Short mmCIF file of N, CA and C in Angstrom, two decimals:
data_model
loop_
_atom_site.label_atom_id
_atom_site.label_comp_id
_atom_site.label_asym_id
_atom_site.label_seq_id
_atom_site.Cartn_x
_atom_site.Cartn_y
_atom_site.Cartn_z
N UNK A 1 0.81 -1.21 0.00
CA UNK A 1 -0.02 0.01 0.00
C UNK A 1 0.91 1.25 0.00
N UNK A 2 0.60 2.17 -0.90
CA UNK A 2 1.35 3.42 -1.00
C UNK A 2 0.74 4.49 -0.15
N UNK A 3 1.54 5.13 0.63
CA UNK A 3 1.04 6.23 1.52
C UNK A 3 1.76 7.48 1.13
N UNK A 4 1.05 8.51 0.86
CA UNK A 4 1.64 9.79 0.56
C UNK A 4 1.55 10.71 1.76
N UNK A 5 2.61 11.41 1.99
CA UNK A 5 2.65 12.39 3.09
C UNK A 5 2.96 13.81 2.55
N UNK A 6 2.47 14.77 3.22
CA UNK A 6 2.73 16.13 2.85
C UNK A 6 2.99 16.97 4.10
N UNK A 7 3.90 17.89 3.94
CA UNK A 7 4.17 18.80 5.04
C UNK A 7 3.96 20.23 4.58
N UNK A 8 3.39 21.02 5.39
CA UNK A 8 3.20 22.45 5.09
C UNK A 8 4.03 23.26 6.04
N UNK A 9 4.74 24.25 5.47
CA UNK A 9 5.61 25.08 6.32
C UNK A 9 5.21 26.51 6.10
N UNK A 10 5.21 27.30 7.16
CA UNK A 10 4.94 28.75 7.04
C UNK A 10 6.28 29.46 7.32
N UNK A 11 6.62 30.36 6.41
CA UNK A 11 7.89 31.06 6.56
C UNK A 11 7.52 32.54 6.94
N UNK A 12 8.41 33.12 7.68
CA UNK A 12 8.24 34.50 8.09
C UNK A 12 9.49 35.30 7.69
N UNK A 13 9.52 35.67 6.42
CA UNK A 13 10.76 36.38 5.92
C UNK A 13 10.75 37.84 6.45
N UNK A 14 11.97 38.33 6.60
CA UNK A 14 12.04 39.74 6.93
C UNK A 14 11.91 40.58 5.64
N UNK A 15 12.03 41.88 5.74
CA UNK A 15 11.79 42.76 4.57
C UNK A 15 12.80 42.47 3.45
N UNK A 16 14.06 42.26 3.78
CA UNK A 16 15.08 42.04 2.77
C UNK A 16 14.79 40.71 2.08
N UNK A 17 14.42 39.69 2.82
CA UNK A 17 14.10 38.44 2.22
C UNK A 17 12.85 38.47 1.33
N UNK A 18 11.89 39.27 1.76
CA UNK A 18 10.66 39.45 0.95
C UNK A 18 10.93 40.03 -0.38
N UNK A 19 11.85 41.04 -0.41
CA UNK A 19 12.26 41.65 -1.61
C UNK A 19 12.95 40.70 -2.51
N UNK A 20 13.84 39.91 -1.98
CA UNK A 20 14.64 38.89 -2.74
C UNK A 20 13.64 37.84 -3.28
N UNK A 21 12.72 37.38 -2.52
CA UNK A 21 11.74 36.40 -3.01
C UNK A 21 10.92 36.95 -4.19
N UNK A 22 10.49 38.22 -3.99
CA UNK A 22 9.65 38.84 -5.04
C UNK A 22 10.47 39.00 -6.35
N UNK A 23 11.74 39.39 -6.20
CA UNK A 23 12.59 39.54 -7.40
C UNK A 23 12.82 38.19 -8.08
N UNK A 24 13.08 37.22 -7.28
CA UNK A 24 13.34 35.84 -7.87
C UNK A 24 12.09 35.34 -8.57
N UNK A 25 10.89 35.47 -7.94
CA UNK A 25 9.64 35.02 -8.61
C UNK A 25 9.39 35.83 -9.85
N UNK A 26 9.64 37.14 -9.83
CA UNK A 26 9.47 38.01 -10.96
C UNK A 26 10.38 37.61 -12.13
N UNK A 27 11.62 37.25 -11.85
CA UNK A 27 12.53 36.78 -12.91
C UNK A 27 12.09 35.48 -13.52
N UNK A 28 11.64 34.58 -12.62
CA UNK A 28 11.15 33.27 -13.11
C UNK A 28 9.92 33.45 -14.01
N UNK A 29 9.03 34.32 -13.61
CA UNK A 29 7.79 34.55 -14.40
C UNK A 29 8.17 35.15 -15.78
N UNK A 30 9.12 36.10 -15.78
CA UNK A 30 9.54 36.72 -17.06
C UNK A 30 10.14 35.65 -17.97
N UNK A 31 11.06 34.84 -17.45
CA UNK A 31 11.76 33.84 -18.27
C UNK A 31 10.70 32.82 -18.77
N UNK A 32 9.79 32.35 -17.96
CA UNK A 32 8.78 31.44 -18.38
C UNK A 32 7.90 31.99 -19.48
N UNK A 33 7.43 33.17 -19.29
CA UNK A 33 6.57 33.77 -20.32
C UNK A 33 7.34 34.05 -21.59
N UNK A 34 8.56 34.47 -21.50
CA UNK A 34 9.40 34.69 -22.70
C UNK A 34 9.61 33.45 -23.49
N UNK A 35 9.94 32.34 -22.83
CA UNK A 35 10.16 31.12 -23.57
C UNK A 35 8.91 30.40 -23.98
N UNK A 36 7.84 30.68 -23.26
CA UNK A 36 6.49 30.15 -23.74
C UNK A 36 6.10 30.83 -25.07
N UNK A 37 6.24 32.13 -25.14
CA UNK A 37 5.96 32.86 -26.39
C UNK A 37 6.89 32.40 -27.52
N UNK A 38 8.17 32.21 -27.20
CA UNK A 38 9.13 31.78 -28.23
C UNK A 38 8.85 30.35 -28.67
N UNK A 39 8.42 29.50 -27.75
CA UNK A 39 8.05 28.12 -28.06
C UNK A 39 6.82 28.09 -29.01
N UNK A 40 5.80 28.91 -28.64
CA UNK A 40 4.59 28.96 -29.45
C UNK A 40 4.86 29.49 -30.85
N UNK A 41 5.73 30.50 -30.98
CA UNK A 41 6.04 31.03 -32.31
C UNK A 41 6.74 29.97 -33.11
N UNK A 42 7.72 29.31 -32.49
CA UNK A 42 8.49 28.30 -33.21
C UNK A 42 7.62 27.12 -33.64
N UNK A 43 6.70 26.75 -32.73
CA UNK A 43 5.80 25.66 -33.11
C UNK A 43 4.87 25.98 -34.28
N UNK A 44 4.42 27.23 -34.29
CA UNK A 44 3.50 27.67 -35.35
C UNK A 44 4.27 27.67 -36.67
N UNK A 45 5.56 28.11 -36.67
CA UNK A 45 6.33 28.17 -37.90
C UNK A 45 6.78 26.86 -38.43
N UNK A 46 7.27 25.99 -37.50
CA UNK A 46 7.94 24.77 -37.93
C UNK A 46 7.16 23.48 -37.58
N UNK A 47 6.20 23.58 -36.69
CA UNK A 47 5.53 22.37 -36.26
C UNK A 47 6.24 21.62 -35.15
N UNK A 48 7.38 22.16 -34.74
CA UNK A 48 8.15 21.52 -33.62
C UNK A 48 8.45 22.59 -32.59
N UNK A 49 8.52 22.14 -31.38
CA UNK A 49 8.86 23.06 -30.32
C UNK A 49 10.36 23.23 -30.14
N UNK A 50 10.74 23.82 -29.06
CA UNK A 50 12.19 24.02 -28.79
C UNK A 50 12.70 22.95 -27.84
N UNK A 51 13.96 22.71 -27.94
CA UNK A 51 14.58 21.71 -27.05
C UNK A 51 15.20 22.39 -25.82
N UNK A 52 15.48 21.68 -24.81
CA UNK A 52 16.13 22.22 -23.62
C UNK A 52 17.47 22.85 -23.97
N UNK A 53 18.38 22.21 -24.73
CA UNK A 53 19.64 22.85 -25.01
C UNK A 53 19.52 24.17 -25.77
N UNK A 54 18.52 24.31 -26.68
CA UNK A 54 18.40 25.54 -27.45
C UNK A 54 17.83 26.60 -26.52
N UNK A 55 16.96 26.28 -25.60
CA UNK A 55 16.42 27.24 -24.66
C UNK A 55 17.50 27.66 -23.67
N UNK A 56 18.33 26.74 -23.27
CA UNK A 56 19.41 27.11 -22.37
C UNK A 56 20.42 28.03 -23.01
N UNK A 57 20.75 27.79 -24.26
CA UNK A 57 21.67 28.71 -24.96
C UNK A 57 21.05 30.06 -25.14
N UNK A 58 19.78 30.13 -25.46
CA UNK A 58 19.10 31.37 -25.60
C UNK A 58 19.00 32.15 -24.34
N UNK A 59 18.83 31.41 -23.20
CA UNK A 59 18.76 32.08 -21.90
C UNK A 59 20.10 32.76 -21.57
N UNK A 60 21.19 32.06 -21.91
CA UNK A 60 22.49 32.61 -21.66
C UNK A 60 22.67 33.93 -22.45
N UNK A 61 22.25 33.92 -23.70
CA UNK A 61 22.31 35.14 -24.49
C UNK A 61 21.36 36.22 -23.99
N UNK A 62 20.22 35.79 -23.48
CA UNK A 62 19.24 36.76 -22.98
C UNK A 62 19.80 37.51 -21.74
N UNK A 63 20.55 36.76 -20.91
CA UNK A 63 21.16 37.33 -19.71
C UNK A 63 22.19 38.43 -20.07
N UNK A 64 22.83 38.28 -21.22
CA UNK A 64 23.91 39.20 -21.65
C UNK A 64 23.36 40.47 -22.29
N UNK A 65 22.09 40.49 -22.68
CA UNK A 65 21.52 41.66 -23.34
C UNK A 65 21.39 42.82 -22.34
N UNK A 66 21.51 44.01 -22.82
CA UNK A 66 21.42 45.18 -21.96
C UNK A 66 20.04 45.35 -21.40
N UNK A 67 18.98 44.98 -22.15
CA UNK A 67 17.61 45.14 -21.64
C UNK A 67 17.27 44.21 -20.48
N UNK A 68 17.93 43.05 -20.52
CA UNK A 68 17.60 42.06 -19.47
C UNK A 68 18.80 41.73 -18.59
N UNK A 69 19.62 42.69 -18.36
CA UNK A 69 20.82 42.47 -17.57
C UNK A 69 20.46 42.11 -16.10
N UNK A 70 19.24 42.49 -15.70
CA UNK A 70 18.76 42.27 -14.29
C UNK A 70 18.54 40.75 -14.07
N UNK A 71 18.47 39.97 -15.09
CA UNK A 71 18.29 38.49 -14.86
C UNK A 71 19.56 37.97 -14.22
#
């Protein structure tokens, strides 16, 4: 018999940690939405999606751009 367990934790971050968490989640959201749009465009054009290595290489280039240096 398989038994699943779950634990819930409540965190109480200070102001500095709250800011860091918000920035991290904001960056993650931006990257996800960027690559989702890129994947959809590529799929519409070619009928195939993007691979992990191609996305990883594009993310490295995205981090080097002046517009997205904050990543």
